[in-house]
PDB file of C-alpha atoms in Angstrom:
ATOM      1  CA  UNK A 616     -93.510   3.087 -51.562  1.00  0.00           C
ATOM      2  CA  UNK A 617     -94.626   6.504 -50.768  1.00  0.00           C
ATOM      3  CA  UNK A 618     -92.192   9.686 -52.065  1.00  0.00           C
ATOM      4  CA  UNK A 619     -91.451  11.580 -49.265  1.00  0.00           C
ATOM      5  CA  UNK A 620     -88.937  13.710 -50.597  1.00  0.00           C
ATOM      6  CA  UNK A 621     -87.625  14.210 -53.774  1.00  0.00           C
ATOM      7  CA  UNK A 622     -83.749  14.748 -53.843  1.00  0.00           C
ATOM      8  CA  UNK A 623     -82.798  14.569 -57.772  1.00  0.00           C
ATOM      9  CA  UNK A 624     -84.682  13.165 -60.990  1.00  0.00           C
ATOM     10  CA  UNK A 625     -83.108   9.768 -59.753  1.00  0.00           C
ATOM     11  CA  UNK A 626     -82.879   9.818 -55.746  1.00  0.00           C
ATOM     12  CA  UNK A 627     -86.345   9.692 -54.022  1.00  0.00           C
ATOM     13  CA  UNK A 628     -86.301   9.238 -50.198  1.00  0.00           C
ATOM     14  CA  UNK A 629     -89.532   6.959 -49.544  1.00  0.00           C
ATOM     15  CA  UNK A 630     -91.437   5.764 -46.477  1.00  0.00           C
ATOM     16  CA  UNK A 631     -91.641   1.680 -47.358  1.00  0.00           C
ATOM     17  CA  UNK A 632     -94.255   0.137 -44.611  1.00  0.00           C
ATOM     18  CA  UNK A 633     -93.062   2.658 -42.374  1.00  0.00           C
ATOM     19  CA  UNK A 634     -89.067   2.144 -42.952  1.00  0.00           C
ATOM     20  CA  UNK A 635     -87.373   5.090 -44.703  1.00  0.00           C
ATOM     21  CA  UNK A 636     -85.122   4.331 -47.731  1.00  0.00           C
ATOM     22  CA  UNK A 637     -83.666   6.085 -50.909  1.00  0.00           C
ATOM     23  CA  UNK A 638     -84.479   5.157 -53.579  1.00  0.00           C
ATOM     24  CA  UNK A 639     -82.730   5.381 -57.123  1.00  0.00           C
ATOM     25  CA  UNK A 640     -83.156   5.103 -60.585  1.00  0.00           C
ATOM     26  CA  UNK A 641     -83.379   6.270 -64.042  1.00  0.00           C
ATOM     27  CA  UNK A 642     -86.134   9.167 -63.962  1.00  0.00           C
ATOM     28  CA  UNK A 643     -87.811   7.772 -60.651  1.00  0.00           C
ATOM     29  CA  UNK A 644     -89.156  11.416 -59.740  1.00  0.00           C
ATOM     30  CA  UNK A 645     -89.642  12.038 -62.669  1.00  0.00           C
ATOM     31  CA  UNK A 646     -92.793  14.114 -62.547  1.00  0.00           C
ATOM     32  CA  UNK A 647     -93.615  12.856 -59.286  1.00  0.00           C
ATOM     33  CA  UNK A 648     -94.496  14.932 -56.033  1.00  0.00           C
ATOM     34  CA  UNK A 649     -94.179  14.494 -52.424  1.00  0.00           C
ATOM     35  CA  UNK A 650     -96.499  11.349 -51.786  1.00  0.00           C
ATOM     36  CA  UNK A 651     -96.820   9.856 -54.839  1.00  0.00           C
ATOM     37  CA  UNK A 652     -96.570   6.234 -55.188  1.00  0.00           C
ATOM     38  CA  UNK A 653     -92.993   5.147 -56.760  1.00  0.00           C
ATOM     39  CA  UNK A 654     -93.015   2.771 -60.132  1.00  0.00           C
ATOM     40  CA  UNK A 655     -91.257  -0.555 -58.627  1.00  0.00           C
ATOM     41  CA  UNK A 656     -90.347  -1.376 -62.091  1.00  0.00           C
ATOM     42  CA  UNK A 657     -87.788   1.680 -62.129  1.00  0.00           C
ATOM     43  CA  UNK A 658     -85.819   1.001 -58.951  1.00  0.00           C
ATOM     44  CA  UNK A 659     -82.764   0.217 -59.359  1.00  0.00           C
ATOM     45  CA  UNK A 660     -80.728   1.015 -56.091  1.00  0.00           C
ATOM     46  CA  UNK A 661     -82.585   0.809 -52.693  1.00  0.00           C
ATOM     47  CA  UNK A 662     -80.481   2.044 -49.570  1.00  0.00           C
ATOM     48  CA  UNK A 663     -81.006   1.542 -46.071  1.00  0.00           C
ATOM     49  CA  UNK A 664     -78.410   3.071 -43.448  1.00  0.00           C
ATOM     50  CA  UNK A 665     -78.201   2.265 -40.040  1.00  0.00           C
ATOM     51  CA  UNK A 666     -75.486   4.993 -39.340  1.00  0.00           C
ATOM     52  CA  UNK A 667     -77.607   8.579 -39.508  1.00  0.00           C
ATOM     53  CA  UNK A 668     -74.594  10.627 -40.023  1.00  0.00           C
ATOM     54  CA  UNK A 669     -73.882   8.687 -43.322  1.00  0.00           C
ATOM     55  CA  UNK A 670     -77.536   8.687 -44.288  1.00  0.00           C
ATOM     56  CA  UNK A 671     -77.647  12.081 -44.024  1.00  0.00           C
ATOM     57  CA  UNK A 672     -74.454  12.648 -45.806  1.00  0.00           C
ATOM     58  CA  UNK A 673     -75.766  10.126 -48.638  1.00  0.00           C
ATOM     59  CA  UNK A 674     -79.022  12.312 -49.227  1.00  0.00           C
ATOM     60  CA  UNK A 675     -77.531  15.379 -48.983  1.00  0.00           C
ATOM     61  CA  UNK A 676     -74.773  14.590 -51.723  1.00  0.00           C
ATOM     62  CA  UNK A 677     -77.722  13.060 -54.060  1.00  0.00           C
ATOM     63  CA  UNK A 678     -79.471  16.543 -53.652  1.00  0.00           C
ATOM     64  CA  UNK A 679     -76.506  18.971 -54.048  1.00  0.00           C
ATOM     65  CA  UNK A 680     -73.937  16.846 -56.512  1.00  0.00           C
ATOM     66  CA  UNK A 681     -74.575  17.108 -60.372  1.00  0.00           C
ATOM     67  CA  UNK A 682     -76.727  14.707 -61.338  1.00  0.00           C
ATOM     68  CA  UNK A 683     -74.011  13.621 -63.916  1.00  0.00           C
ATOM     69  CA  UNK A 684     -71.396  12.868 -61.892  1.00  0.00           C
ATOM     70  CA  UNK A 685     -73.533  10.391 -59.339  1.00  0.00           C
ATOM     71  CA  UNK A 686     -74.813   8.678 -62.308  1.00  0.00           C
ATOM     72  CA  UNK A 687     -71.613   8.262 -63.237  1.00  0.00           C
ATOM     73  CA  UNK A 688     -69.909   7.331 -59.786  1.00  0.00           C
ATOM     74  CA  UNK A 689     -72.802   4.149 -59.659  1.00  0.00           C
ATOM     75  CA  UNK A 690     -72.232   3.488 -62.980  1.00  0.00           C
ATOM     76  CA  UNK A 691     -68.395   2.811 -61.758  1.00  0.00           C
ATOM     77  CA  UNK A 692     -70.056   1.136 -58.780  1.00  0.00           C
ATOM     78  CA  UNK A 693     -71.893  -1.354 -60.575  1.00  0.00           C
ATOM     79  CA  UNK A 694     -69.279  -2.549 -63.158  1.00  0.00           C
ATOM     80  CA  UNK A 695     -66.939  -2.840 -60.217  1.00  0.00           C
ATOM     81  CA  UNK A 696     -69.513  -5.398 -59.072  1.00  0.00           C
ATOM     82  CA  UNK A 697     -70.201  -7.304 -61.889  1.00  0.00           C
ATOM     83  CA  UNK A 698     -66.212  -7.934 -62.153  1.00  0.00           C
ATOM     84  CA  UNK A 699     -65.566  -8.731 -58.531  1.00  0.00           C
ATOM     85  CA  UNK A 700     -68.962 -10.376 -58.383  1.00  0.00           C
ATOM     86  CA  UNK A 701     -69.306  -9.070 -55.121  1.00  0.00           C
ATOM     87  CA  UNK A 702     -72.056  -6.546 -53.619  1.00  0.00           C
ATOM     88  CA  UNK A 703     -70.434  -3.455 -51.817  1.00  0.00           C
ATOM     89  CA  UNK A 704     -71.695  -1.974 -48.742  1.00  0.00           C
ATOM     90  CA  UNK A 705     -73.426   1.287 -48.802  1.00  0.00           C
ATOM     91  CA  UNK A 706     -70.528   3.594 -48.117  1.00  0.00           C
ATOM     92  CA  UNK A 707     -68.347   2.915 -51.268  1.00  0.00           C
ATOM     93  CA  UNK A 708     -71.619   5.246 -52.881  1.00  0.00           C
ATOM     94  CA  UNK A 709     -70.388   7.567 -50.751  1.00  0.00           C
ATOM     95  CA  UNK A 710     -66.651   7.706 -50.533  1.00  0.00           C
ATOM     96  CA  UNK A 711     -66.638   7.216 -54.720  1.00  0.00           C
ATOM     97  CA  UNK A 712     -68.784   9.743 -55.443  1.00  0.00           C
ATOM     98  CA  UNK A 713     -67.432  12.205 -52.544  1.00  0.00           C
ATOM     99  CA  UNK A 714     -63.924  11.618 -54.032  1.00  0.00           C
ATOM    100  CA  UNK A 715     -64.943  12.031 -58.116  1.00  0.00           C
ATOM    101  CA  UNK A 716     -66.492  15.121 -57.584  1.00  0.00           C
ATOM    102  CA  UNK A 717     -63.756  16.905 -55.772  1.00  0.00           C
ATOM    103  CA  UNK A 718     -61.264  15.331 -58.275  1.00  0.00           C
ATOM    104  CA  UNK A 719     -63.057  16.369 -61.186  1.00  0.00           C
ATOM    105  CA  UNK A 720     -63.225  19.939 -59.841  1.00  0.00           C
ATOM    106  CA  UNK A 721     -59.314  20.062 -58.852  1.00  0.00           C
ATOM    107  CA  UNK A 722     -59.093  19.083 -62.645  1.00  0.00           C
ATOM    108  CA  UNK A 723     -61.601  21.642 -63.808  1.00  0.00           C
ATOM    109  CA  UNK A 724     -59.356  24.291 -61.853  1.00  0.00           C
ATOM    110  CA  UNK A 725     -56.101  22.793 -63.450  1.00  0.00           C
ATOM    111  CA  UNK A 726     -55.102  21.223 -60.350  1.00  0.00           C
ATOM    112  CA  UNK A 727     -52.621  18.630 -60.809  1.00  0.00           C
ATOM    113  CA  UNK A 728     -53.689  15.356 -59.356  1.00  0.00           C
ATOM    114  CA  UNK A 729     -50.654  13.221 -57.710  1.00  0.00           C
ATOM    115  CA  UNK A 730     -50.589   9.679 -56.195  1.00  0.00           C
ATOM    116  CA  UNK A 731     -47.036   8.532 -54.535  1.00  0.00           C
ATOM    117  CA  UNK A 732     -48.417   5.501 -54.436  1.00  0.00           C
ATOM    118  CA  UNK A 733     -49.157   4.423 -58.378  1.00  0.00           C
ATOM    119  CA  UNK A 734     -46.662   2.292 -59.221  1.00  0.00           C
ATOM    120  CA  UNK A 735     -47.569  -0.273 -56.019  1.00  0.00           C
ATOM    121  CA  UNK A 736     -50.470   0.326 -57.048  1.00  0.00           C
ATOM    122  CA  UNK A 737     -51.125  -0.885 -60.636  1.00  0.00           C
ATOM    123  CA  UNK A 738     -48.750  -4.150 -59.039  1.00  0.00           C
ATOM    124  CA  UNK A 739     -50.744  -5.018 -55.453  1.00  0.00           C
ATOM    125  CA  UNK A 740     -53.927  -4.123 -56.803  1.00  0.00           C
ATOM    126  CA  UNK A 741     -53.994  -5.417 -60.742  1.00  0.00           C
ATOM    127  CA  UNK A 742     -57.985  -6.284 -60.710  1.00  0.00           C
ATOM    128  CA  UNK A 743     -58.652  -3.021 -58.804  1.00  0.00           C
ATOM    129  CA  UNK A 744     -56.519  -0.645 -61.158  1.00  0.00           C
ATOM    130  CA  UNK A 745     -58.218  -2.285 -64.885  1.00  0.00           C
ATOM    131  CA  UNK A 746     -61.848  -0.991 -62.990  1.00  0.00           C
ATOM    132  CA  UNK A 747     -60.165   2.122 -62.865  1.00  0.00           C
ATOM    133  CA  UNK A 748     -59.140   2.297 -66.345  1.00  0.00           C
ATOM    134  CA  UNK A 749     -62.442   1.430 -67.123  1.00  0.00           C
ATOM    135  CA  UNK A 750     -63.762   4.192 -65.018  1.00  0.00           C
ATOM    136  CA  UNK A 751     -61.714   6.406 -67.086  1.00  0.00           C
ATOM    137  CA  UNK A 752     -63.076   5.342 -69.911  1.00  0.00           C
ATOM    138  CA  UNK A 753     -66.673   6.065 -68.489  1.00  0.00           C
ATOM    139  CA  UNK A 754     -65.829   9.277 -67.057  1.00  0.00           C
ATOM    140  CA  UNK A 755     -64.259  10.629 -70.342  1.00  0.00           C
ATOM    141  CA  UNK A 756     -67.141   9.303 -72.520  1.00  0.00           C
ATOM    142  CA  UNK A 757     -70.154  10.561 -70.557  1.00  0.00           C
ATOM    143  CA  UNK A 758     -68.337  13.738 -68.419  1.00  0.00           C
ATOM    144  CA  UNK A 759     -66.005  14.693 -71.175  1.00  0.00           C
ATOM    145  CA  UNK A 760     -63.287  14.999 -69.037  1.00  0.00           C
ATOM    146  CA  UNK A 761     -59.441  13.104 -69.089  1.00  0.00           C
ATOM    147  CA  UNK A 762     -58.743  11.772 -65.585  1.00  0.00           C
ATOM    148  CA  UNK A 763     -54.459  10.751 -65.344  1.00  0.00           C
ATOM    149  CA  UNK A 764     -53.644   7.718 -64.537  1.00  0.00           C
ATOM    150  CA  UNK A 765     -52.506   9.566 -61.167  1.00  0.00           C
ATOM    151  CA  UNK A 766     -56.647   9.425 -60.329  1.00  0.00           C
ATOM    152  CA  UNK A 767     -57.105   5.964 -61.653  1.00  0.00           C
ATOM    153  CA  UNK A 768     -55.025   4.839 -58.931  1.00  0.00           C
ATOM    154  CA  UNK A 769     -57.333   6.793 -56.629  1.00  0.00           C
ATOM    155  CA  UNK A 770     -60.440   5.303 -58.084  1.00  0.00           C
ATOM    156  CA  UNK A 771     -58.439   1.154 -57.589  1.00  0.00           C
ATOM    157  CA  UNK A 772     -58.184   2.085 -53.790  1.00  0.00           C
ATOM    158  CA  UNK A 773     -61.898   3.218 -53.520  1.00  0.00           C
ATOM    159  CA  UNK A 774     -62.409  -0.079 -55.127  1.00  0.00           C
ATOM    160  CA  UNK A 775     -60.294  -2.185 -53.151  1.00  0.00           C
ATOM    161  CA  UNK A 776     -61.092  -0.792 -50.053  1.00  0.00           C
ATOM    162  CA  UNK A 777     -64.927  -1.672 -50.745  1.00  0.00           C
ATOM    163  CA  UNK A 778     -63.902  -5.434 -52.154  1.00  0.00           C
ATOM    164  CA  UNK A 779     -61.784  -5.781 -48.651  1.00  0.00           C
ATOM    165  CA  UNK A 780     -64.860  -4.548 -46.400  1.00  0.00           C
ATOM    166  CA  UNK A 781     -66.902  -7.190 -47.960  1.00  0.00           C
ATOM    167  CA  UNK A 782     -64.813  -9.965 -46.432  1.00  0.00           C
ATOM    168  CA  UNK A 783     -62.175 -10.186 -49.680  1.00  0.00           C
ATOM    169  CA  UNK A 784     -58.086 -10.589 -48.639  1.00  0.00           C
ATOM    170  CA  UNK A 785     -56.042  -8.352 -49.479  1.00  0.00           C
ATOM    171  CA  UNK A 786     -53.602  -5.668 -48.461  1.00  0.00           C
ATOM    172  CA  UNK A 787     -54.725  -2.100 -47.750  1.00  0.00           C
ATOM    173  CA  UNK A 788     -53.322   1.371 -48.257  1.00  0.00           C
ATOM    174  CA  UNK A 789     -50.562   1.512 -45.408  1.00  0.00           C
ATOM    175  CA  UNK A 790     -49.004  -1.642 -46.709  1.00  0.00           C
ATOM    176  CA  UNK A 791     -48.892  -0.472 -50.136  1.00  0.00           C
ATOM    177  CA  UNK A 792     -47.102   2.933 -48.555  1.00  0.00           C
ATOM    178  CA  UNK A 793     -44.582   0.773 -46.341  1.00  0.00           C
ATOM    179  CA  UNK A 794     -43.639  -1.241 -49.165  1.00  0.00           C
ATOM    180  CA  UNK A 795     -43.016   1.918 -50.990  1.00  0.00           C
ATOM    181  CA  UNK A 796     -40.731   3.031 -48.543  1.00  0.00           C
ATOM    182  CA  UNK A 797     -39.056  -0.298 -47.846  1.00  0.00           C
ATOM    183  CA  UNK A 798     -38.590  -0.042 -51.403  1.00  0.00           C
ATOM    184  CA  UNK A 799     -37.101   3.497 -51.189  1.00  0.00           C
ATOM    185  CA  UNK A 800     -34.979   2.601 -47.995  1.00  0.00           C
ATOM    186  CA  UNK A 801     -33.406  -0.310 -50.357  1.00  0.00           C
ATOM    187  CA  UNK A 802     -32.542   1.855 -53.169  1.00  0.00           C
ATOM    188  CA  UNK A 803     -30.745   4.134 -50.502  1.00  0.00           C
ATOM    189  CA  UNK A 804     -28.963   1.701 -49.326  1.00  0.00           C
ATOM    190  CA  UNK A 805     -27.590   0.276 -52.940  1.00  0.00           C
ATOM    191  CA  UNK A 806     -27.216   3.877 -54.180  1.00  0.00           C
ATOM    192  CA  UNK A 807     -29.050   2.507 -57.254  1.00  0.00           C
ATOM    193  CA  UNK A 808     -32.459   4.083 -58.255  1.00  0.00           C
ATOM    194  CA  UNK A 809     -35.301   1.313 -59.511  1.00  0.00           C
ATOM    195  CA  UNK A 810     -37.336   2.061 -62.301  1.00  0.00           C
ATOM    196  CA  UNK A 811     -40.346   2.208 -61.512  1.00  0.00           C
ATOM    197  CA  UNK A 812     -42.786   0.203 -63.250  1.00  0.00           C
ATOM    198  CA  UNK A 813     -40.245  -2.065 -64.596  1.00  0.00           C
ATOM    199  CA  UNK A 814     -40.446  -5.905 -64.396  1.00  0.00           C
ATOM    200  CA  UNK A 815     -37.825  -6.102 -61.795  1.00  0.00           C
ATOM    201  CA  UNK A 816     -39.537  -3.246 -59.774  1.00  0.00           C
ATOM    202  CA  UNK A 817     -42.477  -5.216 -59.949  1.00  0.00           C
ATOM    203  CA  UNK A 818     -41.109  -8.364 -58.581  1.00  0.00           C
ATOM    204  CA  UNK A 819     -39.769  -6.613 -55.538  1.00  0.00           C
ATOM    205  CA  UNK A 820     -42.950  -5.474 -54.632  1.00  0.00           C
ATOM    206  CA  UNK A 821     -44.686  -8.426 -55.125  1.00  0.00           C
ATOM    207  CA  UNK A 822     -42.011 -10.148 -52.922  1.00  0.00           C
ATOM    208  CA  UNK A 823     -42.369  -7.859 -50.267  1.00  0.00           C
ATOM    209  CA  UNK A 824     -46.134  -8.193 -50.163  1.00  0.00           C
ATOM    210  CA  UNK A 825     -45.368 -11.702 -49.763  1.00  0.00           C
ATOM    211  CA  UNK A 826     -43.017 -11.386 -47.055  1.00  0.00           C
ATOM    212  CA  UNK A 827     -45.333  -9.134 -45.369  1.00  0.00           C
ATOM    213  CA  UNK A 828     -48.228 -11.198 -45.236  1.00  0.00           C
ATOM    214  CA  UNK A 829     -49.894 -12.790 -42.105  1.00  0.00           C
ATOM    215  CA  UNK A 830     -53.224 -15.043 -41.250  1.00  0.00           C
ATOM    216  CA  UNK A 831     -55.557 -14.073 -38.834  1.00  0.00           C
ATOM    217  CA  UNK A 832     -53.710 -14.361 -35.769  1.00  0.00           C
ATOM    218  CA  UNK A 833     -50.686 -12.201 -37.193  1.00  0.00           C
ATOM    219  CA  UNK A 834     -47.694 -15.210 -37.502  1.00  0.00           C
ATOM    220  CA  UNK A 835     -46.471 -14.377 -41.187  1.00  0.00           C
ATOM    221  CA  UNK A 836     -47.532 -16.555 -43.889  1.00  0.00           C
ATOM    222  CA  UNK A 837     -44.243 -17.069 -45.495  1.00  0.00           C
ATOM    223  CA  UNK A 838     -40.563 -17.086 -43.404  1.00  0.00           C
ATOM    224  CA  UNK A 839     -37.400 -18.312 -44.759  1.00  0.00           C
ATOM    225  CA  UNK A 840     -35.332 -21.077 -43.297  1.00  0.00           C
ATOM    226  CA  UNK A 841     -33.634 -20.595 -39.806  1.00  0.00           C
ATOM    227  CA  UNK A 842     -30.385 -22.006 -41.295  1.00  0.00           C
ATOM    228  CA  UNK A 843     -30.411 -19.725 -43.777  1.00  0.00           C
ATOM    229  CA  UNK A 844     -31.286 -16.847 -41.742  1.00  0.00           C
ATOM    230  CA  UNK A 845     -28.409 -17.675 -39.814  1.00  0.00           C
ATOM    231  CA  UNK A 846     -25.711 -17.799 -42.819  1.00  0.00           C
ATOM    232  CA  UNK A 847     -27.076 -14.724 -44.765  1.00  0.00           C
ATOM    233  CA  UNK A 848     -26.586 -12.944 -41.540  1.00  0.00           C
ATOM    234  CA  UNK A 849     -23.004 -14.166 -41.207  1.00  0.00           C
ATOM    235  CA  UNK A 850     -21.969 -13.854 -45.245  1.00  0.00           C
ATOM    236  CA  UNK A 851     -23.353 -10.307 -45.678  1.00  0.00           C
ATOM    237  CA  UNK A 852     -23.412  -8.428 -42.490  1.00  0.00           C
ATOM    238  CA  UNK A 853     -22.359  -5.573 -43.883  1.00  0.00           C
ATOM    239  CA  UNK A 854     -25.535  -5.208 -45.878  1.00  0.00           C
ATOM    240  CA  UNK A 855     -27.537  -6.756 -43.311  1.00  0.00           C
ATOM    241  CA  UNK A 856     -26.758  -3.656 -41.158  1.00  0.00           C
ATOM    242  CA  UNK A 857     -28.200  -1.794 -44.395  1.00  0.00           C
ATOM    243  CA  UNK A 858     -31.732  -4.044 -44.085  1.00  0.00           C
ATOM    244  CA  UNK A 859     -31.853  -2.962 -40.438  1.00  0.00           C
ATOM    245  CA  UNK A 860     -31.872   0.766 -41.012  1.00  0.00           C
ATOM    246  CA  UNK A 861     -35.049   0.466 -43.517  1.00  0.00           C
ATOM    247  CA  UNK A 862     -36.142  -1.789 -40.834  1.00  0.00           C
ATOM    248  CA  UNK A 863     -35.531   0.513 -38.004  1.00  0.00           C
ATOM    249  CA  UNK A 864     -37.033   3.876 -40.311  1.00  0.00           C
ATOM    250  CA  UNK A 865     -40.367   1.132 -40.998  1.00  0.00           C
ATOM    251  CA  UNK A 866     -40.740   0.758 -37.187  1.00  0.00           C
ATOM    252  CA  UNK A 867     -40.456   4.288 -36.301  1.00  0.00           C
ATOM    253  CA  UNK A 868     -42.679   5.196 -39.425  1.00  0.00           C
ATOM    254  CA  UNK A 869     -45.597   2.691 -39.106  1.00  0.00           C
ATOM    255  CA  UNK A 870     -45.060   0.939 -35.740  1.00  0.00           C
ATOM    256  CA  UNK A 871     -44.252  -2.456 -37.732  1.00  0.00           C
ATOM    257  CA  UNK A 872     -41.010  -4.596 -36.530  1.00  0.00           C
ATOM    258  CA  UNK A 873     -39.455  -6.530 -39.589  1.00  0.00           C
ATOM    259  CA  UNK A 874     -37.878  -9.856 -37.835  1.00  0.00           C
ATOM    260  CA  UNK A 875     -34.998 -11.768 -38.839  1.00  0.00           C
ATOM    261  CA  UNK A 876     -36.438 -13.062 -42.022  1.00  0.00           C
ATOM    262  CA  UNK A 877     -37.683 -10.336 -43.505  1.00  0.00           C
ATOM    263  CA  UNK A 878     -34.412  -8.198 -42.862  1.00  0.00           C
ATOM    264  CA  UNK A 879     -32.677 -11.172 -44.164  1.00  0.00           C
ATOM    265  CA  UNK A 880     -34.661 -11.147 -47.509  1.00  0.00           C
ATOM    266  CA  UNK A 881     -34.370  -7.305 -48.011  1.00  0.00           C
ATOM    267  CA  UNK A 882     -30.553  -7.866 -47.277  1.00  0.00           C
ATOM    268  CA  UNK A 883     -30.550 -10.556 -50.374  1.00  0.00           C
ATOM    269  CA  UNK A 884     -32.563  -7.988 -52.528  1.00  0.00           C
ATOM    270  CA  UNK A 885     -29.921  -5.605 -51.689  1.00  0.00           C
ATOM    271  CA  UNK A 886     -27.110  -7.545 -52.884  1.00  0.00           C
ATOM    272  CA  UNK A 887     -28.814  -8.603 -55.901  1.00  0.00           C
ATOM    273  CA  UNK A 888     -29.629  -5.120 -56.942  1.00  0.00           C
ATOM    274  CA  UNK A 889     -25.899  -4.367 -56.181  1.00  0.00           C
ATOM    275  CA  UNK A 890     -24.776  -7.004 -58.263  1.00  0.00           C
ATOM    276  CA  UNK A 891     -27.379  -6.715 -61.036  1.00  0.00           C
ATOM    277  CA  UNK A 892     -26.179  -3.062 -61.362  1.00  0.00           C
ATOM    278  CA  UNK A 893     -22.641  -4.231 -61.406  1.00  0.00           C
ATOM    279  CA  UNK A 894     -23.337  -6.348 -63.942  1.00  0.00           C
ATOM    280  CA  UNK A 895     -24.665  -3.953 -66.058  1.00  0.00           C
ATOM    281  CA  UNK A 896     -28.557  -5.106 -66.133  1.00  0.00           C
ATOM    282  CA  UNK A 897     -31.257  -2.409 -66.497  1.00  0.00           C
ATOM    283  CA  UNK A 898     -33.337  -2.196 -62.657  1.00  0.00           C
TER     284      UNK A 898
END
């Protein structure tokens, strides 16, 4: 592999039997010039993109971004790998290491960094959100700087999104936002606030992630009986009428339309946070 342009001490863009790749790892150029031969025993990253906008994107970031903070963003990269034994596709170097920089200079301006979305989070993506953590860990040990757990939850969705576009299951940002908000239309319509990160806050989520999922051809994984459909909607109309204004506010919001089970089951989860409360139990 032939250098043909240097773009940090540890990005090399090479010409490889006439295919151009980057190249990365510890020191590569160091020392080197344009059309030196590169030392195979120090690669440790080879990229190839098919998409030129990306590619270009990729080497100009590796050029202009503190050396630092890349090493760090792979370093992230390849413990998320090891953990999910999985192999991401090219762009999660991107997006990551896009995304750390600009939130570690919001930080270094005293920006305060904000995710709406933590609490579902840490629940719908548990594997995702310990990486994070551990990225934390990594960023404060080799950058120096104290990420919030607000940013962590930034870092599990980077994550995520990269273990889902490898062919893994799972649900993706908007369905972590509309089961925030089913979440929020429920505590509306109880007038009782759930504490967030709670066991019982918890459950609901996962529950609604459950009742939310589909297979392939979109017919939900998991419906309740007919027959009890049918009763529920008799016995507790009233809050039934509740469960359709969160449903209607979901449809208008996201373009999703909750059918009779799932408004059934966020009518039940009404009442029982109505009578939990009554009871006096901490939600």
């Amino acid at each position: 592999m032939k250098i043909k342009k240097i773009l940090n001490n540890n990005a090399v863009v090479v010409n490889d039997l006439g295919v151009e790749k980057i190249v990365m790892g510890s020191g590569i150029a160091f020392q080197k010039r344009k059309n030196d031969i590169i030392d195979p025993s120090l690669i440790e990253k080879v990229f190839i993109m098919d998409d030129p906008d990306q590619y270009g994107h990729l080497q100009e970031m590796l050029r202009t971004l503190p050396e630092e903070e890349i090493a760090v963003s792979e370093q992230i990269i390849s413990y998320a790998e090891r953990e999910l034994e999985v192999t991401f596709k090219e762009h999660i170097h991107i997006a990551l290491t896009d995304h750390l920089s600009f939130a570690l200079e919001r930080i270094g301006k005293g920006t305060v960094i904000q995710n709406t979305l933590l609490a579902e989070i840490r629940i719908l993506y548990p594997r995702e959100f310990q990486i994070g953590l551990h990225a934390k860990s990594i960023i404060s040990d080799k950058l120096q700087v104290d990420i919030p757990d607000d940013e962590v939850g930034y870092i599990a969705m980077h994550i995520h999104t990269a273990w889902k576009n490898t062919g893994a299951r799972g649900t993706d940002a908007e369905m972590a936002a509309m089961i925030r908000d089913i979440a929020e239309g429920m505590e509306q319509a109880a007038g009782i606030p759930l504490e967030r990160g709670s066991a019982n806050y918890e459950r609901l989520v996962t529950q609604l992630e459950n009742i939310l999922q589909s297979d392939e051809t979109g017919k939900l994984l998991n419906e309740l009986n007919p027959e009890i459909v049918r009763i529920a909607k008799e016995r507790y109309a009233r809050t039934y009428s509740q469960a359709k204004v969160v449903g209607d506010q979901v449809e208008e919001d996201y373009g999703y339309t909750l059918i009779d089970s799932q408004l059934v089951f966020i009518t039940l989860e009404i009442d029982r946070i109505n009578t939990r409360s009554k009871d006096g139990n901490i939600l």
